[in-house]
mmCIF file of C-alpha atoms in Angstrom:
data_model
loop_
_atom_site.group_PDB
_atom_site.id
_atom_site.type_symbol
_atom_site.label_atom_id
_atom_site.label_comp_id
_atom_site.label_asym_id
_atom_site.label_seq_id
_atom_site.Cartn_x
_atom_site.Cartn_y
_atom_site.Cartn_z
ATOM 1 C CA MET G 1 -38.485 -4.960 -125.560
ATOM 2 C CA SER G 2 -39.830 -2.066 -126.627
ATOM 3 C CA HIS G 3 -43.150 -2.100 -125.783
ATOM 4 C CA HIS G 4 -42.719 -6.028 -126.033
ATOM 5 C CA LEU G 5 -46.067 -7.525 -123.206
ATOM 6 C CA ASP G 6 -45.644 -4.028 -122.086
ATOM 7 C CA SER G 7 -48.527 -3.609 -119.014
ATOM 8 C CA PRO G 8 -49.879 -6.140 -117.569
ATOM 9 C CA VAL G 9 -53.544 -4.451 -119.811
ATOM 10 C CA ALA G 10 -51.564 -5.062 -123.033
ATOM 11 C CA ARG G 11 -50.464 -8.256 -121.581
ATOM 12 C CA GLN G 12 -54.306 -9.565 -121.063
ATOM 13 C CA ASP G 13 -54.275 -9.488 -126.063
ATOM 14 C CA VAL G 14 -51.481 -9.526 -127.411
ATOM 15 C CA ARG G 15 -53.546 -8.693 -130.623
ATOM 16 C CA LEU G 16 -53.753 -5.387 -129.484
ATOM 17 C CA ASP G 17 -49.608 -4.940 -127.398
ATOM 18 C CA ILE G 18 -48.519 -2.502 -129.759
ATOM 19 C CA THR G 19 -44.483 -3.787 -129.846
ATOM 20 C CA ASP G 20 -42.413 -1.230 -132.131
ATOM 21 C CA LEU G 21 -43.418 2.067 -134.347
ATOM 22 C CA TYR G 22 -41.655 3.194 -137.157
ATOM 23 C CA VAL G 23 -41.314 6.190 -138.910
ATOM 24 C CA PHE G 24 -39.137 7.184 -142.371
ATOM 25 C CA ARG G 25 -38.654 8.336 -145.243
ATOM 26 C CA GLY G 26 -40.986 5.789 -148.163
ATOM 27 C CA GLU G 27 -40.084 5.328 -152.178
ATOM 28 C CA THR G 28 -43.000 7.960 -152.033
ATOM 29 C CA GLY G 29 -43.705 9.627 -148.856
ATOM 30 C CA THR G 30 -44.043 9.512 -145.575
ATOM 31 C CA ALA G 31 -44.321 5.282 -144.012
ATOM 32 C CA PHE G 32 -45.555 4.157 -140.673
ATOM 33 C CA VAL G 33 -45.689 1.660 -138.999
ATOM 34 C CA ILE G 34 -46.939 -0.822 -136.283
ATOM 35 C CA ASN G 35 -46.414 -4.037 -135.119
ATOM 36 C CA VAL G 36 -49.022 -6.137 -132.846
ATOM 37 C CA CYS G 37 -49.663 -9.696 -131.780
ATOM 38 C CA HIS G 38 -46.674 -10.994 -131.235
ATOM 39 C CA SER G 39 -45.072 -14.542 -131.245
ATOM 40 C CA ILE G 40 -43.420 -14.509 -128.250
ATOM 41 C CA ALA G 41 -46.749 -14.047 -126.109
ATOM 42 C CA GLY G 42 -47.324 -18.163 -126.943
ATOM 43 C CA ASP G 43 -50.000 -19.642 -128.691
ATOM 44 C CA ILE G 44 -52.859 -17.146 -129.698
ATOM 45 C CA PRO G 45 -56.459 -18.535 -130.071
ATOM 46 C CA VAL G 46 -57.458 -16.069 -132.143
ATOM 47 C CA PRO G 47 -54.019 -14.573 -133.789
ATOM 48 C CA GLY G 48 -53.134 -10.653 -135.736
ATOM 49 C CA TYR G 49 -55.664 -8.348 -135.080
ATOM 50 C CA HIS G 50 -58.553 -7.374 -132.783
ATOM 51 C CA PRO G 51 -61.969 -7.123 -134.734
ATOM 52 C CA GLU G 52 -63.648 -4.572 -131.480
ATOM 53 C CA GLY G 53 -60.015 -2.521 -131.438
ATOM 54 C CA MET G 54 -59.006 0.438 -133.192
ATOM 55 C CA TYR G 55 -54.985 1.304 -134.601
ATOM 56 C CA GLU G 56 -53.975 4.248 -134.866
ATOM 57 C CA PHE G 57 -51.184 6.062 -135.908
ATOM 58 C CA LYS G 58 -51.696 9.580 -134.909
ATOM 59 C CA ILE G 59 -49.852 13.015 -135.427
ATOM 60 C CA ASP G 60 -49.425 17.433 -133.741
ATOM 61 C CA THR G 61 -48.035 19.433 -136.120
ATOM 62 C CA ASN G 62 -47.303 22.098 -134.740
ATOM 63 C CA GLY G 63 -45.367 21.447 -131.537
ATOM 64 C CA ASP G 64 -48.556 20.823 -128.864
ATOM 65 C CA ALA G 65 -48.380 17.320 -128.494
ATOM 66 C CA VAL G 66 -51.490 17.175 -128.918
ATOM 67 C CA GLU G 67 -52.535 14.752 -132.645
ATOM 68 C CA ASP G 68 -54.426 16.914 -135.659
ATOM 69 C CA LEU G 69 -54.049 14.226 -137.515
ATOM 70 C CA THR G 70 -55.041 10.752 -136.774
ATOM 71 C CA TYR G 71 -55.137 7.223 -139.011
ATOM 72 C CA ARG G 72 -57.544 4.844 -138.002
ATOM 73 C CA PHE G 73 -57.243 0.846 -138.460
ATOM 74 C CA VAL G 74 -60.317 -1.196 -137.513
ATOM 75 C CA PHE G 75 -60.438 -4.833 -138.556
ATOM 76 C CA CYS G 76 -63.400 -7.691 -139.301
ATOM 77 C CA GLU G 77 -63.196 -10.427 -138.285
ATOM 78 C CA ARG G 78 -60.994 -13.339 -139.347
ATOM 79 C CA ASP G 79 -62.459 -15.607 -142.492
ATOM 80 C CA ASP G 80 -62.144 -19.452 -143.270
ATOM 81 C CA GLU G 81 -59.031 -18.028 -145.070
ATOM 82 C CA GLY G 82 -57.388 -16.573 -141.829
ATOM 83 C CA ASN G 83 -58.158 -12.792 -143.908
ATOM 84 C CA GLN G 84 -59.763 -9.885 -142.353
ATOM 85 C CA GLY G 85 -60.634 -7.152 -143.866
ATOM 86 C CA TRP G 86 -60.218 -3.205 -142.573
ATOM 87 C CA VAL G 87 -61.046 -0.365 -142.798
ATOM 88 C CA LEU G 88 -58.797 3.609 -143.093
ATOM 89 C CA ARG G 89 -60.509 6.645 -142.160
ATOM 90 C CA ARG G 90 -58.239 9.993 -141.333
ATOM 91 C CA ILE G 91 -59.496 12.593 -138.965
ATOM 92 C CA THR G 92 -58.440 15.879 -138.850
ATOM 93 C CA GLY G 93 -58.501 18.704 -136.203
ATOM 94 C CA ALA G 94 -59.971 19.410 -133.065
ATOM 95 C CA ALA G 95 -61.518 16.375 -134.213
ATOM 96 C CA ALA G 96 -58.446 14.349 -134.971
ATOM 97 C CA THR G 97 -58.083 12.905 -130.582
ATOM 98 C CA ASP G 98 -62.334 12.682 -130.690
ATOM 99 C CA PRO G 99 -62.933 8.475 -130.811
ATOM 100 C CA HIS G 100 -65.758 9.064 -131.331
ATOM 101 C CA ALA G 101 -65.156 10.947 -134.643
ATOM 102 C CA GLN G 102 -65.877 9.037 -138.096
ATOM 103 C CA GLY G 103 -63.724 11.193 -140.475
ATOM 104 C CA GLU G 104 -63.618 10.691 -143.537
ATOM 105 C CA PHE G 105 -63.454 7.550 -145.416
ATOM 106 C CA VAL G 106 -59.576 6.956 -147.233
ATOM 107 C CA THR G 107 -59.272 3.206 -148.729
ATOM 108 C CA GLU G 108 -60.224 -0.272 -147.672
ATOM 109 C CA GLY G 109 -58.123 -3.630 -148.426
ATOM 110 C CA VAL G 110 -57.711 -6.939 -146.818
ATOM 111 C CA THR G 111 -54.424 -8.745 -145.018
ATOM 112 C CA GLY G 112 -51.799 -9.829 -147.181
ATOM 113 C CA GLU G 113 -52.599 -7.727 -149.861
ATOM 114 C CA THR G 114 -51.159 -3.969 -150.592
ATOM 115 C CA ALA G 115 -53.923 -0.933 -150.896
ATOM 116 C CA THR G 116 -53.753 2.488 -151.981
ATOM 117 C CA GLY G 117 -55.703 5.707 -151.928
ATOM 118 C CA PRO G 118 -55.559 9.792 -152.472
ATOM 119 C CA GLY G 119 -52.923 10.726 -153.776
ATOM 120 C CA GLY G 120 -50.783 7.727 -153.529
ATOM 121 C CA LEU G 121 -51.328 7.181 -149.762
ATOM 122 C CA ARG G 122 -50.461 3.238 -149.463
ATOM 123 C CA VAL G 123 -51.393 0.408 -146.916
ATOM 124 C CA TRP G 124 -50.335 -3.366 -146.196
ATOM 125 C CA THR G 125 -51.423 -5.419 -143.463
ATOM 126 C CA GLY G 126 -50.087 -9.057 -142.313
ATOM 127 C CA LYS G 127 -47.896 -11.005 -141.244
ATOM 128 C CA ALA G 128 -43.988 -10.886 -141.052
ATOM 129 C CA GLY G 129 -41.416 -11.109 -139.632
ATOM 130 C CA ASP G 130 -40.124 -8.878 -136.194
ATOM 131 C CA PRO G 131 -37.289 -6.505 -137.243
ATOM 132 C CA PHE G 132 -36.449 -5.921 -133.586
ATOM 133 C CA TRP G 133 -33.452 -7.736 -131.552
ATOM 134 C CA ILE G 134 -32.853 -8.140 -127.953
ATOM 135 C CA GLU G 135 -30.622 -9.284 -125.925
ATOM 136 C CA PRO G 136 -32.397 -11.095 -122.480
ATOM 137 C CA ASP G 137 -30.162 -10.508 -120.081
ATOM 138 C CA VAL G 138 -28.928 -6.365 -120.874
ATOM 139 C CA LEU G 139 -33.117 -5.728 -120.980
ATOM 140 C CA HIS G 140 -33.427 -7.493 -117.350
ATOM 141 C CA ALA G 141 -30.404 -5.871 -115.618
ATOM 142 C CA VAL G 142 -31.053 -2.450 -117.008
ATOM 143 C CA GLY G 143 -35.263 -2.906 -116.138
ATOM 144 C CA HIS G 144 -33.522 -3.707 -112.264
ATOM 145 C CA ALA G 145 -31.481 -0.904 -112.164
ATOM 146 C CA PHE G 146 -33.331 2.107 -113.172
ATOM 147 C CA GLN G 147 -35.709 0.329 -110.589
ATOM 148 C CA ASP G 148 -33.185 0.794 -108.107
ATOM 149 C CA GLY G 149 -31.125 2.976 -108.640
ATOM 150 C CA THR G 150 -27.809 0.840 -109.399
ATOM 151 C CA THR G 151 -25.284 0.529 -112.150
ATOM 152 C CA VAL G 152 -26.542 -2.349 -114.151
ATOM 153 C CA ASP G 153 -25.687 -5.441 -113.242
ATOM 154 C CA LEU G 154 -24.364 -8.446 -115.896
ATOM 155 C CA GLY G 155 -22.750 -10.936 -113.526
ATOM 156 C CA ASP G 156 -20.222 -12.937 -115.680
ATOM 157 C CA TRP G 157 -22.370 -12.353 -118.879
ATOM 158 C CA THR G 158 -19.871 -10.803 -121.825
ATOM 159 C CA GLU G 159 -21.140 -9.778 -125.123
ATOM 160 C CA ASP G 160 -19.789 -12.800 -127.035
ATOM 161 C CA ARG G 161 -23.371 -15.221 -124.830
ATOM 162 C CA ALA G 162 -25.360 -12.396 -126.201
ATOM 163 C CA VAL G 163 -28.045 -13.204 -128.290
ATOM 164 C CA ASN G 164 -32.127 -12.187 -129.394
ATOM 165 C CA LEU G 165 -34.494 -13.587 -128.154
ATOM 166 C CA PHE G 166 -36.965 -12.760 -130.825
ATOM 167 C CA ALA G 167 -34.926 -14.322 -133.538
ATOM 168 C CA GLY G 168 -37.424 -15.897 -135.556
ATOM 169 C CA HIS G 169 -40.329 -14.496 -133.853
ATOM 170 C CA THR G 170 -43.031 -12.714 -136.108
ATOM 171 C CA VAL G 171 -45.607 -10.751 -135.469
ATOM 172 C CA TYR G 172 -49.003 -8.388 -137.389
ATOM 173 C CA SER G 173 -47.970 -5.233 -138.924
ATOM 174 C CA ILE G 174 -49.233 -2.475 -140.294
ATOM 175 C CA VAL G 175 -47.355 -0.184 -142.890
ATOM 176 C CA LEU G 176 -48.691 3.790 -143.625
ATOM 177 C CA GLU G 177 -47.302 5.072 -146.088
ATOM 178 C CA VAL G 178 -48.925 8.673 -146.790
ATOM 179 C CA PRO G 179 -48.144 11.834 -149.379
ATOM 180 C CA ASP G 180 -45.815 14.022 -147.363
ATOM 181 C CA ALA G 181 -48.031 17.326 -148.247
ATOM 182 C CA GLU G 182 -50.441 15.557 -146.191
ATOM 183 C CA LEU G 183 -47.820 16.001 -142.816
ATOM 184 C CA GLY G 184 -46.646 19.613 -143.559
ATOM 185 C CA ALA G 185 -43.693 20.575 -143.669
ATOM 186 C CA GLY G 186 -41.264 20.271 -140.843
ATOM 187 C CA ARG G 187 -40.938 18.381 -137.706
ATOM 188 C CA VAL G 188 -43.593 16.351 -136.753
ATOM 189 C CA GLY G 189 -44.384 14.660 -132.489
ATOM 190 C CA VAL G 190 -45.702 10.662 -134.206
ATOM 191 C CA TRP G 191 -47.018 7.656 -131.526
ATOM 192 C CA ALA G 192 -49.600 4.443 -132.129
ATOM 193 C CA VAL G 193 -52.744 4.059 -129.752
ATOM 194 C CA SER G 194 -54.801 0.589 -129.790
ATOM 195 C CA THR G 195 -57.622 1.391 -127.998
ATOM 196 C CA LEU G 196 -60.944 -1.734 -127.017
ATOM 197 C CA ALA G 197 -64.501 -0.496 -126.658
ATOM 198 C CA THR G 198 -66.169 -1.013 -123.741
ATOM 199 C CA ASP G 199 -69.273 -2.400 -123.001
ATOM 200 C CA THR G 200 -70.193 0.794 -122.104
ATOM 201 C CA GLY G 201 -69.872 2.189 -125.884
ATOM 202 C CA GLY G 202 -66.875 4.212 -124.841
ATOM 203 C CA TRP G 203 -62.940 3.381 -125.509
ATOM 204 C CA ARG G 204 -59.777 2.012 -123.373
ATOM 205 C CA SER G 205 -56.351 2.723 -124.225
ATOM 206 C CA ILE G 206 -54.528 -0.670 -124.352
ATOM 207 C CA ASN G 207 -51.342 0.964 -125.820
ATOM 208 C CA ARG G 208 -49.496 4.142 -126.096
ATOM 209 C CA VAL G 209 -45.853 4.386 -127.802
ATOM 210 C CA GLY G 210 -43.947 7.673 -128.769
ATOM 211 C CA LEU G 211 -40.253 6.358 -128.644
ATOM 212 C CA PRO G 212 -38.610 3.312 -128.262
ATOM 213 C CA MET G 213 -37.319 1.763 -125.237
ATOM 214 C CA ILE G 214 -39.048 3.539 -122.248
ATOM 215 C CA HIS G 215 -40.963 0.448 -120.606
ATOM 216 C CA PRO G 216 -37.187 -1.046 -120.729
ATOM 217 C CA LEU G 217 -35.890 1.968 -118.705
ATOM 218 C CA PHE G 218 -38.547 2.547 -116.025
ATOM 219 C CA THR G 219 -41.861 -0.443 -116.433
ATOM 220 C CA GLN G 220 -40.932 -4.093 -116.030
ATOM 221 C CA TYR G 221 -40.352 -3.674 -112.046
ATOM 222 C CA ASN G 222 -43.226 -1.183 -112.313
ATOM 223 C CA GLU G 223 -45.826 -2.358 -114.235
ATOM 224 C CA ASP G 224 -48.228 -0.223 -112.959
ATOM 225 C CA LEU G 225 -46.653 2.243 -114.232
ATOM 226 C CA GLY G 226 -46.341 0.738 -116.682
ATOM 227 C CA ASP G 227 -50.476 0.958 -117.606
ATOM 228 C CA HIS G 228 -50.347 4.298 -116.621
ATOM 229 C CA LEU G 229 -48.053 4.837 -119.668
ATOM 230 C CA ASN G 230 -50.385 3.377 -121.611
ATOM 231 C CA ALA G 231 -53.554 5.164 -121.112
ATOM 232 C CA GLY G 232 -51.719 8.446 -120.788
ATOM 233 C CA VAL G 233 -51.077 11.600 -123.146
ATOM 234 C CA PRO G 234 -49.088 12.515 -124.469
ATOM 235 C CA ALA G 235 -49.609 16.161 -122.973
ATOM 236 C CA ASP G 236 -49.725 15.227 -119.464
ATOM 237 C CA ASP G 237 -46.312 12.560 -119.984
ATOM 238 C CA TYR G 238 -43.820 15.151 -118.202
ATOM 239 C CA ALA G 239 -46.131 16.861 -115.107
ATOM 240 C CA THR G 240 -47.542 13.142 -114.331
ATOM 241 C CA TYR G 241 -44.265 11.156 -114.927
ATOM 242 C CA GLY G 242 -41.382 13.771 -115.308
ATOM 243 C CA ASP G 243 -40.730 13.486 -111.472
ATOM 244 C CA LEU G 244 -40.346 9.361 -111.044
ATOM 245 C CA VAL G 245 -38.312 9.504 -114.525
ATOM 246 C CA SER G 246 -36.335 11.985 -113.366
ATOM 247 C CA LYS G 247 -35.315 10.731 -110.281
ATOM 248 C CA GLU G 248 -34.774 7.122 -112.222
ATOM 249 C CA ILE G 249 -32.330 8.338 -113.950
ATOM 250 C CA ALA G 250 -30.695 10.455 -111.664
ATOM 251 C CA GLY G 251 -30.065 6.908 -109.322
ATOM 252 C CA VAL G 252 -28.168 5.115 -112.565
ATOM 253 C CA VAL G 253 -26.195 8.301 -113.015
ATOM 254 C CA ALA G 254 -25.182 8.335 -109.372
ATOM 255 C CA ALA G 255 -23.988 5.206 -109.647
ATOM 256 C CA TYR G 256 -21.686 5.829 -112.401
ATOM 257 C CA GLY G 257 -20.250 8.746 -110.961
ATOM 258 C CA THR G 258 -20.312 10.326 -114.864
ATOM 259 C CA ALA G 259 -22.371 13.479 -113.926
ATOM 260 C CA GLU G 260 -21.595 16.105 -112.160
ATOM 261 C CA ASP G 261 -25.098 16.622 -111.137
ATOM 262 C CA PRO G 262 -27.216 13.887 -111.742
ATOM 263 C CA GLN G 263 -30.476 15.462 -110.446
ATOM 264 C CA ALA G 264 -29.980 17.639 -113.137
ATOM 265 C CA TYR G 265 -29.089 15.484 -115.227
ATOM 266 C CA GLY G 266 -32.041 12.997 -115.168
ATOM 267 C CA GLU G 267 -34.955 16.264 -115.560
ATOM 268 C CA LYS G 268 -32.810 17.465 -118.391
ATOM 269 C CA LEU G 269 -33.338 13.764 -120.472
ATOM 270 C CA ALA G 270 -37.140 13.589 -118.347
ATOM 271 C CA HIS G 271 -37.990 16.278 -120.502
ATOM 272 C CA ARG G 272 -36.625 14.707 -123.649
ATOM 273 C CA PHE G 273 -38.777 11.521 -123.501
ATOM 274 C CA PHE G 274 -41.430 13.417 -122.659
ATOM 275 C CA PRO G 275 -43.923 14.824 -124.333
ATOM 276 C CA ASN G 276 -43.725 10.643 -125.844
ATOM 277 C CA MET G 277 -43.701 11.322 -129.116
ATOM 278 C CA LEU G 278 -40.918 10.427 -131.702
ATOM 279 C CA PRO G 279 -40.417 13.134 -133.875
ATOM 280 C CA TYR G 280 -39.191 13.268 -137.209
ATOM 281 C CA THR G 281 -38.445 15.584 -139.537
ATOM 282 C CA VAL G 282 -40.775 15.138 -143.337
ATOM 283 C CA GLY G 283 -38.919 14.419 -146.074
ATOM 284 C CA THR G 284 -35.864 13.336 -144.450
ATOM 285 C CA PRO G 285 -33.979 10.077 -144.086
ATOM 286 C CA ALA G 286 -34.489 8.554 -139.999
ATOM 287 C CA SER G 287 -32.322 8.037 -137.813
ATOM 288 C CA PHE G 288 -33.172 7.374 -133.978
ATOM 289 C CA GLY G 289 -28.767 7.434 -132.722
ATOM 290 C CA PHE G 290 -26.560 9.083 -130.073
ATOM 291 C CA ALA G 291 -26.237 12.179 -132.780
ATOM 292 C CA GLU G 292 -30.573 12.515 -133.548
ATOM 293 C CA TRP G 293 -33.246 11.232 -132.950
ATOM 294 C CA ASN G 294 -35.036 11.437 -136.089
ATOM 295 C CA GLY G 295 -37.711 8.776 -136.929
ATOM 296 C CA ARG G 296 -37.099 5.162 -136.375
ATOM 297 C CA ALA G 297 -35.837 2.767 -139.388
ATOM 298 C CA LEU G 298 -36.320 -0.859 -139.157
ATOM 299 C CA THR G 299 -33.077 -1.320 -138.953
ATOM 300 C CA ASP G 300 -31.865 1.576 -136.138
ATOM 301 C CA ASN G 301 -30.321 0.306 -132.670
ATOM 302 C CA ALA G 302 -32.425 1.528 -130.506
ATOM 303 C CA PRO G 303 -31.598 -0.641 -127.434
ATOM 304 C CA ASP G 304 -28.862 0.719 -127.248
ATOM 305 C CA VAL G 305 -28.656 4.578 -127.961
ATOM 306 C CA MET G 306 -31.587 4.501 -125.161
ATOM 307 C CA PHE G 307 -29.913 2.279 -122.797
ATOM 308 C CA SER G 308 -27.145 4.355 -122.898
ATOM 309 C CA THR G 309 -28.297 7.911 -122.898
ATOM 310 C CA ALA G 310 -30.296 7.532 -120.412
ATOM 311 C CA ALA G 311 -27.403 5.746 -118.304
ATOM 312 C CA ASN G 312 -25.386 9.245 -119.127
ATOM 313 C CA THR G 313 -22.814 5.507 -119.908
ATOM 314 C CA PRO G 314 -22.131 3.259 -122.688
ATOM 315 C CA ILE G 315 -24.480 -0.202 -122.642
ATOM 316 C CA ARG G 316 -24.086 -2.026 -125.972
ATOM 317 C CA LEU G 317 -26.826 -5.557 -126.032
ATOM 318 C CA GLY G 318 -23.815 -6.809 -128.316
ATOM 319 C CA ILE G 319 -25.983 -8.013 -131.240
ATOM 320 C CA GLY G 320 -27.815 -5.967 -133.758
ATOM 321 C CA ARG G 321 -29.525 -6.100 -137.148
ATOM 322 C CA GLU G 322 -26.883 -8.845 -137.776
ATOM 323 C CA SER G 323 -29.139 -11.475 -135.301
ATOM 324 C CA VAL G 324 -32.608 -10.270 -137.503
ATOM 325 C CA THR G 325 -33.617 -14.040 -139.452
ATOM 326 C CA SER G 326 -35.230 -12.012 -141.222
ATOM 327 C CA LYS G 327 -34.383 -8.331 -142.783
ATOM 328 C CA PRO G 328 -36.549 -5.307 -144.016
ATOM 329 C CA THR G 329 -37.219 -4.949 -147.609
ATOM 330 C CA ALA G 330 -36.165 -1.648 -149.504
ATOM 331 C CA VAL G 331 -39.255 -1.600 -150.886
ATOM 332 C CA PHE G 332 -42.801 -1.092 -149.593
ATOM 333 C CA PRO G 333 -44.576 -2.562 -147.520
ATOM 334 C CA TYR G 334 -40.888 -2.680 -146.080
ATOM 335 C CA VAL G 335 -41.057 -5.193 -143.113
ATOM 336 C CA PRO G 336 -39.599 -8.296 -143.483
ATOM 337 C CA PRO G 337 -41.334 -10.603 -145.009
ATOM 338 C CA LEU G 338 -41.758 -13.961 -143.518
ATOM 339 C CA ALA G 339 -38.808 -16.566 -143.640
#
């Protein structure tokens, strides 16, 4: 999985479980997408978006791993037809880090309908097909390898047996397209956060997503680490988790014998993984591949890229975007329509 059901806290209410983050060149500006409330969790008593939560896109514009711009969504309770109203606010500068900051009102709308805002900004929220794919046998074998410091043991599994665990599944999407001018020029770092209001008037971080596949690599069998990664902030990532992740990468690379100095490889890659943000150069085509990490398009093969990079050896799922039962569209809101 990318972030699907990635920690005990995230599983407590899947409406706050961000499964994936995408950033790419849209039709008129830069498109940001997060998906929540995955149908793989089974019957959900009240699906959709949590009315006591916040969903935020965080953007670092100056390279210090601290957000300079936050787009914050809050949702109302579901009505009798299952629709939810929402409000989008924009918070800039030092206040962008403050969950209590009011920011400025941008626009509002209701699920299933497109809303617009200043400068051509567009928003769509609602139920959609999941554009992500994963092969469960490979997924779990990768998790064991990085936990145990071994090669990826697939037993008698072969690619002709590969299946997409998420075929036919649905998510609830938040799609935001903003004018490039709001982001400035050059490289930005992007992550997304879901938080839940506490009884004491504060906010608890439930899920944090930057690069894809960090949790499948390192927290499948270390759920305490998953909760801690979700609760932290990018600026603290390397100092807090760098040594652990370096050692886990080094263990797998040493088992494969693909680097002269596995520990040095692990350290270098941990510096690439942390701070855990998705890098993107504004105004350019997105590509999350072996040549570069530049945003993430809805059809990028993130599992093959991240698993192979971390192991320093080819690891393939045996499936790709052809296994997705409903395809992303080339026009707004971009996410796959319901089958």
